[in-house]
Amino acid sequence: MNNEYLLEMNDISKEFPGVKALDHATLKVRPSSVHSLMGENGAGKSTLMKCLFGIYKKDKGTIFLNGKEINFKSSKEALDNGVSMVHQELNQVSQRNILDNIWLGRYPKKGFFINEKKMYEDTVKIFKDLEIDIDPRTKIAKLQIADRQMVEIAKAVSYNSKIIVMDEPTSSLTGKEVSHLFKIINKLKEKGCGIIYISHKIEEIKAISQDVTVLRDGKYIGTEKTNDVTTDKIISMMVGRDLTDRFPPKDNKIMDKTLLKITGLTSLNQPSIKNVSFELRKGEILGIAGLVGAKRTDIVETIFGIREKSAGTIEINGKQVKNKTPREAIKNGFALVTEERRATGIYSMLNIVFNSIIANVGNYIGPTKILLDDKKMKNDTKWVIDSMRVKTPSQKTNIGSLSGGNQQKVILGRWLLTEPEVLLLDEPTRGIDVLAKYEIYQLIIELSKRGKGIIMISSEMPELLGVTDRILIMSNGRIAGIVNTKDTSQEEIMSLSAKYL
């Protein structure tokens, strides 16, 4: 044990049936520092953190916190001892307010009753210290994802945590919100906290952290001082080879035929999109940019029938369609990959077969009209695994045990089985590593080469500029502009995004 470190995880190993998730992994975090943990999806980052947090029992290795060996049996024990975790997939009670979510299970008491005054005052104090400007009595369901994330960070601080793990904390944040988060992280660092920062965004890693540790295939690859390591070196450590280009060649050919025409689309839900009009051609990849709150998601949800429209028309191949429900939208040739993969994309406790065929289940009804055609389901699942290059032990593996990138590939394959004309993608590479992103980009470009129309929402500017043909910029529910990707710049897109319409 070295006194230089606040946390030491030495030679941690963890096996699951058929999978060696961690193979002598190591992580050493200094006090008053941000330590980035990097690696592809499936590299073992989350497993290592779950071993620290008491969710998993490690098979081998030692963990020291403040010089004392620890072996937490539960997340409650970890929290009580000053180790907290802000998960990428926020696990909050949406119909309760912020106060309940922060203090649930440990309400301050006054006699037999909850001391609501103290609970409110303590929360306000934490919020003020972190410069979070939200009323603690607000219901979680009414908050944007960015604000919900700030609530989780405040909850971590409320435990007087010495170690705070942040898993992909900026995946849904705008540039301004990222700056605020970094300000909070620096405040925590000044208080002596050790921050373990898990991210795939190398630019952020270099901006916020002092040290970076890379895992690959469950093994410890190395730790470097962030200032001394190049982006190329980090990528090389992650993937085991040099990745010369972040984006595949853009060799899709846009056809002259208009595939999708949207005219005056206005959502019934307020506040939402207003008078949105654009066209999508066969073989085209159209990006949608905008700040959080610009209502980018509302566009695809209204097209797909999740939101009811109050005005406007949707035409596909020259034929007007209503798309009153998602079921109707699927029949009309639309598919939607949602932003919140775990909440609305996968059935995490069910296997890959179920997750592959569920959007197209009517196609598997057997001759008896009672039983499903097991052979056809297995064949189609094999097609999903093979064509999407999904890494999995078998078709029967629960999708929740796969890495984020592989989960996303299964979802893409699921929708391709419905043979859509228009594929709507909402943040398709959120929380996915560099190599898996590259593979997703390849799949998107390949689909456009087959004449599919792709609409892709993304918060990552380099991604929009690297993959799309045109970019539609949203502001306050309206279109602020549509630009040709090859002729635009980040500055122009940001300027249009900031317009208040």
Short mmCIF file of C-alpha atoms in Angstrom, two decimals:
data_model
loop_
_atom_site.label_atom_id
_atom_site.label_comp_id
_atom_site.label_asym_id
_atom_site.label_seq_id
_atom_site.Cartn_x
_atom_site.Cartn_y
_atom_site.Cartn_z
CA MET A 1 0.00 0.00 0.00
CA ASN A 2 1.39 3.39 -1.09
CA ASN A 3 0.43 6.52 0.90
CA GLU A 4 0.53 8.52 -2.32
CA TYR A 5 -2.82 7.03 -3.33
CA LEU A 6 -6.33 7.56 -2.00
CA LEU A 7 -7.54 4.39 -3.71
CA GLU A 8 -5.54 1.35 -4.83
CA MET A 9 -7.06 -1.56 -6.75
CA ASN A 10 -4.37 -4.19 -7.33
CA ASP A 11 -4.54 -7.27 -9.61
CA ILE A 12 -8.35 -7.45 -9.62
CA SER A 13 -9.74 -10.52 -11.41
CA LYS A 14 -13.38 -11.44 -12.05
CA GLU A 15 -14.83 -14.31 -14.08
CA PHE A 16 -18.37 -14.98 -15.25
CA PRO A 17 -19.42 -18.25 -16.95
CA GLY A 18 -17.47 -18.35 -20.20
CA VAL A 19 -16.05 -14.83 -19.80
CA LYS A 20 -12.95 -13.51 -18.01
CA ALA A 21 -14.17 -9.94 -17.42
CA LEU A 22 -11.11 -8.79 -15.44
CA ASP A 23 -7.63 -10.26 -15.61
CA HIS A 24 -5.31 -8.68 -12.98
CA ALA A 25 -6.65 -5.15 -13.56
CA THR A 26 -5.09 -2.28 -11.62
CA LEU A 27 -6.20 1.28 -10.82
CA LYS A 28 -4.49 3.77 -8.46
CA VAL A 29 -6.14 7.13 -7.75
CA ARG A 30 -4.38 10.05 -6.05
CA PRO A 31 -6.30 12.46 -3.74
CA SER A 32 -7.33 15.81 -5.25
CA SER A 33 -7.15 14.40 -8.77
CA VAL A 34 -9.29 13.35 -11.72
CA HIS A 35 -8.27 9.92 -12.96
CA SER A 36 -9.74 8.89 -16.31
CA LEU A 37 -10.54 5.24 -16.92
CA MET A 38 -10.65 4.33 -20.61
CA GLY A 39 -11.11 1.30 -22.82
CA GLU A 40 -13.44 -0.11 -25.42
CA ASN A 41 -16.92 -1.27 -24.42
CA GLY A 42 -16.31 -4.67 -22.86
CA ALA A 43 -12.80 -3.73 -21.69
CA GLY A 44 -13.81 -4.24 -18.04
CA LYS A 45 -14.25 -0.63 -16.84
CA SER A 46 -17.77 -1.11 -15.44
CA THR A 47 -16.91 -4.52 -13.96
CA LEU A 48 -13.91 -3.01 -12.14
CA MET A 49 -16.08 -0.23 -10.72
CA LYS A 50 -18.77 -2.72 -9.67
CA CYS A 51 -16.09 -4.70 -7.81
CA LEU A 52 -15.12 -1.49 -6.00
CA PHE A 53 -18.74 -0.57 -5.31
CA GLY A 54 -19.75 -3.94 -3.86
CA ILE A 55 -22.11 -4.89 -6.69
CA TYR A 56 -19.78 -7.72 -7.78
CA LYS A 57 -17.55 -9.86 -5.55
CA LYS A 58 -14.01 -9.90 -6.97
CA ASP A 59 -12.35 -13.31 -7.41
CA LYS A 60 -8.79 -12.08 -6.74
CA GLY A 61 -6.88 -8.93 -5.84
CA THR A 62 -6.86 -6.28 -3.12
CA ILE A 63 -8.52 -2.87 -2.70
CA PHE A 64 -7.22 -0.16 -0.33
CA LEU A 65 -9.06 3.07 0.54
CA ASN A 66 -7.14 5.64 2.59
CA GLY A 67 -4.56 2.96 3.44
CA LYS A 68 -7.16 0.52 4.78
CA GLU A 69 -8.05 -2.69 2.96
CA ILE A 70 -11.71 -2.79 2.02
CA ASN A 71 -14.05 -5.38 0.55
CA PHE A 72 -17.53 -3.87 0.32
CA LYS A 73 -20.39 -6.38 0.29
CA SER A 74 -23.00 -3.92 -1.04
CA SER A 75 -23.38 -0.50 -2.63
CA LYS A 76 -24.85 0.78 0.66
CA GLU A 77 -21.64 -0.20 2.46
CA ALA A 78 -19.60 1.58 -0.25
CA LEU A 79 -21.70 4.74 0.06
CA ASP A 80 -21.48 4.69 3.86
CA ASN A 81 -17.69 4.53 3.53
CA GLY A 82 -17.36 7.43 1.12
CA VAL A 83 -17.40 5.74 -2.31
CA SER A 84 -20.19 6.84 -4.65
CA MET A 85 -21.02 6.36 -8.30
CA VAL A 86 -22.90 8.51 -10.83
CA HIS A 87 -24.13 5.99 -13.38
CA GLN A 88 -24.51 6.74 -17.08
CA GLU A 89 -27.99 5.21 -17.08
CA LEU A 90 -29.64 7.29 -14.35
CA ASN A 91 -31.62 5.16 -11.92
CA GLN A 92 -33.99 7.67 -10.33
CA VAL A 93 -37.56 7.62 -9.02
CA SER A 94 -39.05 9.87 -11.69
CA GLN A 95 -42.38 10.55 -9.97
CA ARG A 96 -40.74 11.74 -6.74
CA ASN A 97 -39.05 15.07 -6.17
CA ILE A 98 -35.33 15.83 -5.95
CA LEU A 99 -35.31 15.77 -2.13
CA ASP A 100 -36.72 12.23 -2.05
CA ASN A 101 -34.23 11.03 -4.65
CA ILE A 102 -31.24 12.40 -2.76
CA TRP A 103 -32.23 11.26 0.74
CA LEU A 104 -34.25 8.10 0.01
CA GLY A 105 -33.45 5.42 2.61
CA ARG A 106 -31.65 7.85 4.94
CA TYR A 107 -34.11 10.66 5.62
CA PRO A 108 -33.05 12.97 8.48
CA LYS A 109 -35.39 12.37 11.41
CA LYS A 110 -36.87 14.51 14.14
CA GLY A 111 -38.19 11.98 16.61
CA PHE A 112 -40.35 9.53 14.64
CA PHE A 113 -40.91 11.97 11.78
CA ILE A 114 -38.89 13.04 8.74
CA ASN A 115 -37.18 16.37 9.33
CA GLU A 116 -38.22 17.99 6.04
CA LYS A 117 -36.79 21.38 7.02
CA LYS A 118 -33.28 19.93 7.57
CA MET A 119 -33.55 17.84 4.39
CA TYR A 120 -34.41 20.94 2.35
CA GLU A 121 -31.74 23.13 3.98
CA ASP A 122 -29.01 20.48 3.53
CA THR A 123 -29.94 20.06 -0.13
CA VAL A 124 -29.98 23.82 -0.77
CA LYS A 125 -26.53 24.09 0.83
CA ILE A 126 -25.10 21.36 -1.44
CA PHE A 127 -26.77 22.92 -4.51
CA LYS A 128 -25.42 26.36 -3.63
CA ASP A 129 -21.92 24.97 -3.15
CA LEU A 130 -22.07 23.22 -6.53
CA GLU A 131 -23.81 26.19 -8.21
CA ILE A 132 -26.84 24.08 -9.16
CA ASP A 133 -29.82 26.36 -9.76
CA ILE A 134 -32.80 24.00 -9.39
CA ASP A 135 -35.66 23.98 -6.87
CA PRO A 136 -35.12 20.78 -4.77
CA ARG A 137 -38.90 20.31 -4.60
CA THR A 138 -39.12 19.76 -8.38
CA LYS A 139 -40.28 16.34 -9.56
CA ILE A 140 -37.48 14.38 -11.30
CA ALA A 141 -39.71 13.65 -14.32
CA LYS A 142 -39.84 17.38 -15.12
CA LEU A 143 -36.04 17.75 -15.36
CA GLN A 144 -33.84 17.61 -18.44
CA ILE A 145 -31.25 14.80 -18.46
CA ALA A 146 -28.50 17.36 -17.75
CA ASP A 147 -30.26 18.52 -14.56
CA ARG A 148 -31.00 14.94 -13.51
CA GLN A 149 -27.29 14.23 -13.77
CA MET A 150 -26.48 17.23 -11.56
CA VAL A 151 -28.92 15.83 -8.97
CA GLU A 152 -27.00 12.52 -8.98
CA ILE A 153 -23.71 14.36 -8.45
CA ALA A 154 -25.28 16.31 -5.57
CA LYS A 155 -26.44 12.99 -4.09
CA ALA A 156 -22.88 11.65 -4.28
CA VAL A 157 -21.61 14.78 -2.51
CA SER A 158 -24.28 14.36 0.20
CA TYR A 159 -22.50 11.16 1.27
CA ASN A 160 -19.27 13.15 1.89
CA SER A 161 -17.65 10.86 -0.66
CA LYS A 162 -13.86 10.56 -0.89
CA ILE A 163 -14.08 8.69 -4.23
CA ILE A 164 -16.70 9.62 -6.83
CA VAL A 165 -17.04 7.51 -9.99
CA MET A 166 -18.58 9.32 -12.97
CA ASP A 167 -19.62 7.04 -15.84
CA GLU A 168 -19.94 8.90 -19.18
CA PRO A 169 -21.17 12.05 -17.36
CA THR A 170 -21.29 14.30 -20.46
CA SER A 171 -23.01 11.94 -22.89
CA SER A 172 -26.16 14.12 -23.00
CA LEU A 173 -24.75 17.53 -22.11
CA THR A 174 -24.22 20.66 -24.20
CA GLY A 175 -20.91 22.52 -24.25
CA LYS A 176 -22.16 24.99 -21.64
CA GLU A 177 -23.35 22.18 -19.37
CA VAL A 178 -20.05 20.34 -19.78
CA SER A 179 -18.25 23.51 -18.63
CA HIS A 180 -20.48 23.62 -15.53
CA LEU A 181 -19.80 19.95 -14.82
CA PHE A 182 -16.04 20.53 -15.10
CA LYS A 183 -16.38 23.43 -12.67
CA ILE A 184 -18.12 21.11 -10.18
CA ILE A 185 -15.45 18.43 -10.68
CA ASN A 186 -12.70 20.98 -9.97
CA LYS A 187 -14.49 22.05 -6.76
CA LEU A 188 -14.66 18.42 -5.62
CA LYS A 189 -10.99 17.95 -6.50
CA GLU A 190 -10.07 20.98 -4.38
CA LYS A 191 -11.84 19.34 -1.43
CA GLY A 192 -9.50 16.35 -1.72
CA CYS A 193 -11.83 14.01 -3.61
CA GLY A 194 -10.52 11.48 -6.08
CA ILE A 195 -12.70 11.46 -9.21
CA ILE A 196 -12.73 8.37 -11.43
CA TYR A 197 -13.90 9.68 -14.78
CA ILE A 198 -15.08 7.10 -17.34
CA SER A 199 -15.46 8.50 -20.85
CA HIS A 200 -14.78 7.75 -24.50
CA LYS A 201 -14.34 11.43 -25.36
CA ILE A 202 -10.59 11.88 -25.54
CA GLU A 203 -10.82 15.68 -25.85
CA GLU A 204 -12.62 15.78 -22.47
CA ILE A 205 -10.18 13.36 -20.89
CA LYS A 206 -7.28 15.61 -21.82
CA ALA A 207 -9.14 18.71 -20.60
CA ILE A 208 -10.19 17.51 -17.16
CA SER A 209 -7.95 14.68 -15.92
CA GLN A 210 -4.44 14.42 -14.51
CA ASP A 211 -3.99 10.66 -15.03
CA VAL A 212 -5.44 8.14 -17.47
CA THR A 213 -5.57 4.36 -17.10
CA VAL A 214 -6.45 2.12 -20.05
CA LEU A 215 -7.96 -1.38 -19.86
CA ARG A 216 -8.26 -3.77 -22.81
CA ASP A 217 -10.01 -7.14 -22.73
CA GLY A 218 -10.09 -6.98 -18.92
CA LYS A 219 -6.33 -6.45 -18.67
CA TYR A 220 -4.40 -3.46 -17.35
CA ILE A 221 -2.59 -1.83 -20.29
CA GLY A 222 -1.02 1.15 -18.51
CA THR A 223 -1.36 4.48 -16.70
CA GLU A 224 -0.05 7.74 -18.14
CA LYS A 225 0.06 11.37 -17.06
CA THR A 226 -2.60 12.99 -19.25
CA ASN A 227 -0.36 15.92 -20.22
CA ASP A 228 2.32 13.51 -21.46
CA VAL A 229 0.18 11.23 -23.64
CA THR A 230 -1.12 11.90 -27.16
CA THR A 231 -4.60 11.13 -28.50
CA ASP A 232 -3.08 8.59 -30.92
CA LYS A 233 -1.28 6.83 -28.04
CA ILE A 234 -4.52 6.56 -26.01
CA ILE A 235 -6.41 5.11 -28.99
CA SER A 236 -3.56 2.70 -29.69
CA MET A 237 -3.60 1.54 -26.04
CA MET A 238 -7.37 1.05 -26.21
CA VAL A 239 -7.64 -0.90 -29.47
CA GLY A 240 -4.22 -2.57 -29.55
CA ARG A 241 -3.31 -0.99 -32.87
CA ASP A 242 -3.23 2.42 -34.53
CA LEU A 243 -6.61 3.73 -35.71
CA THR A 244 -5.64 6.17 -38.44
CA ASP A 245 -9.12 7.58 -39.12
CA ARG A 246 -11.97 8.19 -36.71
CA PHE A 247 -14.54 7.97 -39.51
CA PRO A 248 -14.88 5.49 -42.39
CA PRO A 249 -14.79 6.71 -46.02
CA LYS A 250 -18.00 8.52 -47.08
CA ASP A 251 -18.72 6.68 -50.34
CA ASN A 252 -22.51 6.68 -50.32
CA LYS A 253 -24.25 8.11 -53.40
CA ILE A 254 -27.34 10.25 -52.79
CA MET A 255 -30.13 9.53 -55.28
CA ASP A 256 -32.27 12.19 -56.91
CA LYS A 257 -35.48 10.64 -55.60
CA THR A 258 -37.11 12.24 -52.52
CA LEU A 259 -37.74 9.48 -50.01
CA LEU A 260 -39.25 11.48 -47.14
CA LYS A 261 -40.97 14.86 -47.23
CA ILE A 262 -41.98 16.61 -44.01
CA THR A 263 -44.14 19.73 -44.32
CA GLY A 264 -45.19 22.04 -41.47
CA LEU A 265 -44.84 19.35 -38.81
CA THR A 266 -46.05 20.63 -35.44
CA SER A 267 -46.36 18.48 -32.32
CA LEU A 268 -49.48 18.59 -30.17
CA ASN A 269 -47.35 18.32 -27.01
CA GLN A 270 -46.29 21.74 -25.80
CA PRO A 271 -43.66 23.08 -25.75
CA SER A 272 -42.40 21.12 -28.74
CA ILE A 273 -41.65 21.37 -32.46
CA LYS A 274 -43.31 24.00 -34.62
CA ASN A 275 -43.66 24.18 -38.41
CA VAL A 276 -40.78 21.81 -39.24
CA SER A 277 -40.26 21.17 -42.96
CA PHE A 278 -37.48 19.28 -44.75
CA GLU A 279 -36.80 16.57 -47.32
CA LEU A 280 -34.68 13.42 -47.18
CA ARG A 281 -33.44 11.72 -50.32
CA LYS A 282 -32.72 8.04 -50.87
CA GLY A 283 -29.20 7.18 -49.75
CA GLU A 284 -28.82 10.38 -47.72
CA ILE A 285 -27.62 10.74 -44.13
CA LEU A 286 -29.22 13.83 -42.57
CA GLY A 287 -27.85 14.95 -39.20
CA ILE A 288 -29.86 16.90 -36.64
CA ALA A 289 -27.88 19.28 -34.41
CA GLY A 290 -28.93 21.64 -31.62
CA LEU A 291 -28.45 22.39 -27.96
CA VAL A 292 -30.22 20.42 -25.23
CA GLY A 293 -33.81 21.70 -25.21
CA ALA A 294 -33.80 22.41 -28.96
CA LYS A 295 -36.40 19.60 -29.36
CA ARG A 296 -34.34 17.41 -31.68
CA THR A 297 -35.79 14.19 -30.23
CA ASP A 298 -39.32 15.60 -30.60
CA ILE A 299 -38.90 15.59 -34.40
CA VAL A 300 -38.17 11.87 -34.68
CA GLU A 301 -40.73 10.98 -32.01
CA THR A 302 -43.44 12.91 -33.87
CA ILE A 303 -42.49 11.32 -37.20
CA PHE A 304 -42.54 7.90 -35.54
CA GLY A 305 -45.95 8.37 -33.89
CA ILE A 306 -44.77 8.51 -30.27
CA ARG A 307 -45.88 12.14 -30.11
CA GLU A 308 -49.17 13.27 -31.64
CA LYS A 309 -48.93 15.94 -34.31
CA SER A 310 -51.35 18.85 -34.42
CA ALA A 311 -50.41 19.97 -37.95
CA GLY A 312 -48.26 19.04 -40.91
CA THR A 313 -47.83 16.13 -43.30
CA ILE A 314 -45.48 13.16 -43.65
CA GLU A 315 -44.89 11.70 -47.12
CA ILE A 316 -42.82 8.63 -47.90
CA ASN A 317 -42.09 7.80 -51.55
CA GLY A 318 -44.70 10.39 -52.57
CA LYS A 319 -47.47 8.83 -50.46
CA GLN A 320 -48.90 10.66 -47.45
CA VAL A 321 -48.92 8.64 -44.21
CA LYS A 322 -50.42 9.39 -40.80
CA ASN A 323 -48.08 7.49 -38.40
CA LYS A 324 -50.51 7.88 -35.51
CA THR A 325 -48.72 5.14 -33.55
CA PRO A 326 -45.27 3.51 -33.65
CA ARG A 327 -46.92 0.29 -34.93
CA GLU A 328 -48.36 2.24 -37.88
CA ALA A 329 -45.00 3.95 -38.48
CA ILE A 330 -43.23 0.56 -38.64
CA LYS A 331 -45.77 -0.67 -41.22
CA ASN A 332 -45.10 2.47 -43.25
CA GLY A 333 -41.35 1.79 -43.39
CA PHE A 334 -39.96 3.74 -40.40
CA ALA A 335 -37.64 2.52 -37.63
CA LEU A 336 -36.43 4.36 -34.51
CA VAL A 337 -33.34 3.69 -32.39
CA THR A 338 -33.99 5.68 -29.20
CA GLU A 339 -31.50 7.73 -27.17
CA GLU A 340 -32.06 5.99 -23.82
CA ARG A 341 -30.80 2.54 -24.81
CA ARG A 342 -31.35 0.86 -21.43
CA ALA A 343 -34.67 2.56 -20.67
CA THR A 344 -36.41 2.32 -24.06
CA GLY A 345 -34.16 0.27 -26.35
CA ILE A 346 -33.43 -3.12 -24.80
CA TYR A 347 -35.08 -5.77 -22.66
CA SER A 348 -31.97 -6.17 -20.53
CA MET A 349 -32.99 -9.36 -18.68
CA LEU A 350 -33.96 -11.19 -21.90
CA ASN A 351 -31.75 -12.84 -24.48
CA ILE A 352 -30.48 -11.66 -27.86
CA VAL A 353 -33.09 -13.72 -29.74
CA PHE A 354 -35.95 -11.86 -28.05
CA ASN A 355 -34.26 -8.48 -28.47
CA SER A 356 -33.61 -9.16 -32.16
CA ILE A 357 -37.10 -10.26 -33.21
CA ILE A 358 -39.42 -8.25 -30.95
CA ALA A 359 -40.10 -5.39 -33.42
CA ASN A 360 -41.06 -7.90 -36.10
CA VAL A 361 -42.69 -10.63 -34.03
CA GLY A 362 -45.66 -11.09 -36.39
CA ASN A 363 -43.29 -12.56 -38.98
CA TYR A 364 -42.52 -15.54 -36.75
CA ILE A 365 -46.02 -16.92 -36.21
CA GLY A 366 -45.91 -20.59 -37.19
CA PRO A 367 -48.44 -22.61 -39.20
CA THR A 368 -50.48 -23.42 -36.07
CA LYS A 369 -50.96 -19.67 -35.37
CA ILE A 370 -50.19 -20.53 -31.74
CA LEU A 371 -46.44 -21.19 -31.60
CA LEU A 372 -43.63 -19.03 -32.95
CA ASP A 373 -41.30 -20.41 -35.63
CA ASP A 374 -38.19 -21.13 -33.54
CA LYS A 375 -35.99 -21.96 -36.54
CA LYS A 376 -36.81 -18.68 -38.32
CA MET A 377 -36.18 -16.68 -35.13
CA LYS A 378 -32.76 -18.33 -34.68
CA ASN A 379 -31.85 -17.75 -38.34
CA ASP A 380 -32.79 -14.06 -38.16
CA THR A 381 -30.92 -13.64 -34.87
CA LYS A 382 -27.86 -15.24 -36.50
CA TRP A 383 -28.20 -12.69 -39.32
CA VAL A 384 -28.28 -9.84 -36.75
CA ILE A 385 -25.20 -11.18 -34.93
CA ASP A 386 -23.25 -11.81 -38.15
CA SER A 387 -24.18 -8.74 -40.18
CA MET A 388 -23.94 -6.32 -37.24
CA ARG A 389 -20.72 -7.98 -36.01
CA VAL A 390 -22.12 -8.48 -32.49
CA LYS A 391 -19.64 -9.94 -29.99
CA THR A 392 -21.57 -12.42 -27.84
CA PRO A 393 -21.02 -15.93 -26.40
CA SER A 394 -24.36 -17.11 -27.86
CA GLN A 395 -27.85 -16.13 -29.01
CA LYS A 396 -29.15 -17.07 -25.56
CA THR A 397 -26.95 -14.51 -23.77
CA ASN A 398 -28.94 -11.81 -21.95
CA ILE A 399 -28.45 -8.55 -23.85
CA GLY A 400 -27.90 -6.66 -20.58
CA SER A 401 -24.57 -8.45 -20.12
CA LEU A 402 -23.21 -7.19 -23.47
CA SER A 403 -21.19 -4.01 -23.87
CA GLY A 404 -23.03 -0.82 -24.89
CA GLY A 405 -21.70 -1.00 -28.44
CA ASN A 406 -22.90 -4.57 -28.91
CA GLN A 407 -26.30 -3.74 -27.43
CA GLN A 408 -26.62 -0.92 -29.96
CA LYS A 409 -25.70 -3.25 -32.83
CA VAL A 410 -28.45 -5.69 -31.78
CA ILE A 411 -30.97 -2.81 -31.73
CA LEU A 412 -29.89 -1.72 -35.23
CA GLY A 413 -30.19 -5.31 -36.46
CA ARG A 414 -33.64 -5.60 -34.86
CA TRP A 415 -34.92 -2.66 -36.84
CA LEU A 416 -33.29 -3.77 -40.09
CA LEU A 417 -35.30 -7.00 -39.84
CA THR A 418 -38.42 -4.82 -40.30
CA GLU A 419 -36.92 -3.71 -43.66
CA PRO A 420 -37.39 0.05 -43.08
CA GLU A 421 -37.04 2.77 -45.70
CA VAL A 422 -36.24 5.50 -43.16
CA LEU A 423 -34.04 4.85 -40.14
CA LEU A 424 -34.31 7.39 -37.30
CA LEU A 425 -31.28 7.33 -34.99
CA ASP A 426 -31.28 9.32 -31.73
CA GLU A 427 -27.71 9.60 -30.35
CA PRO A 428 -26.74 6.20 -31.85
CA THR A 429 -23.18 6.19 -30.47
CA ARG A 430 -23.86 7.57 -27.01
CA GLY A 431 -21.62 5.88 -24.44
CA ILE A 432 -19.84 3.75 -27.06
CA ASP A 433 -16.08 3.42 -27.44
CA VAL A 434 -13.94 4.59 -30.37
CA LEU A 435 -13.76 1.27 -32.21
CA ALA A 436 -17.45 0.39 -31.74
CA LYS A 437 -18.36 3.91 -32.95
CA TYR A 438 -16.34 3.32 -36.11
CA GLU A 439 -18.25 0.08 -36.72
CA ILE A 440 -21.62 1.82 -36.16
CA TYR A 441 -20.58 4.55 -38.64
CA GLN A 442 -19.67 1.85 -41.18
CA LEU A 443 -23.11 0.26 -40.74
CA ILE A 444 -24.88 3.63 -41.16
CA ILE A 445 -22.95 4.42 -44.37
CA GLU A 446 -23.54 0.89 -45.68
CA LEU A 447 -27.30 1.28 -45.11
CA SER A 448 -27.33 4.60 -46.98
CA LYS A 449 -25.52 2.89 -49.89
CA ARG A 450 -28.46 0.45 -50.02
CA GLY A 451 -30.81 3.39 -50.61
CA LYS A 452 -32.05 3.81 -47.03
CA GLY A 453 -32.67 7.31 -45.72
CA ILE A 454 -30.97 8.01 -42.38
CA ILE A 455 -31.85 10.77 -39.91
CA MET A 456 -29.26 10.96 -37.13
CA ILE A 457 -29.45 13.13 -34.02
CA SER A 458 -26.09 13.70 -32.38
CA SER A 459 -24.61 15.99 -29.73
CA GLU A 460 -21.08 15.28 -31.00
CA MET A 461 -20.09 17.83 -33.62
CA PRO A 462 -17.17 15.81 -35.06
CA GLU A 463 -19.57 12.89 -35.56
CA LEU A 464 -22.07 15.01 -37.50
CA LEU A 465 -19.30 16.49 -39.65
CA GLY A 466 -17.69 13.08 -40.21
CA VAL A 467 -20.74 10.99 -41.13
CA THR A 468 -23.61 13.10 -42.54
CA ASP A 469 -24.37 14.64 -45.95
CA ARG A 470 -26.46 17.54 -44.64
CA ILE A 471 -27.15 18.89 -41.15
CA LEU A 472 -30.46 20.31 -39.94
CA ILE A 473 -29.97 22.65 -36.98
CA MET A 474 -32.73 23.06 -34.39
CA SER A 475 -33.34 25.89 -31.96
CA ASN A 476 -36.31 26.17 -29.59
CA GLY A 477 -38.43 23.67 -31.57
CA ARG A 478 -37.87 25.31 -34.96
CA ILE A 479 -35.40 24.83 -37.80
CA ALA A 480 -32.61 27.41 -37.55
CA GLY A 481 -30.99 26.27 -40.79
CA ILE A 482 -30.00 23.34 -43.02
CA VAL A 483 -26.38 23.18 -44.24
CA ASN A 484 -24.33 20.95 -46.52
CA THR A 485 -21.87 19.09 -44.30
CA LYS A 486 -18.87 19.49 -46.61
CA ASP A 487 -19.38 23.28 -46.78
CA THR A 488 -20.03 24.04 -43.10
CA SER A 489 -18.03 24.38 -39.87
CA GLN A 490 -18.50 23.83 -36.16
CA GLU A 491 -18.68 27.61 -35.72
CA GLU A 492 -21.57 27.97 -38.20
CA ILE A 493 -23.50 25.10 -36.60
CA MET A 494 -23.00 26.51 -33.09
CA SER A 495 -24.04 29.97 -34.25
CA LEU A 496 -27.26 28.61 -35.76
CA SER A 497 -27.90 26.42 -32.69
CA ALA A 498 -27.69 29.48 -30.43
CA LYS A 499 -30.29 31.45 -32.42
CA TYR A 500 -33.47 32.03 -30.41
CA LEU A 501 -36.42 31.59 -32.77
#
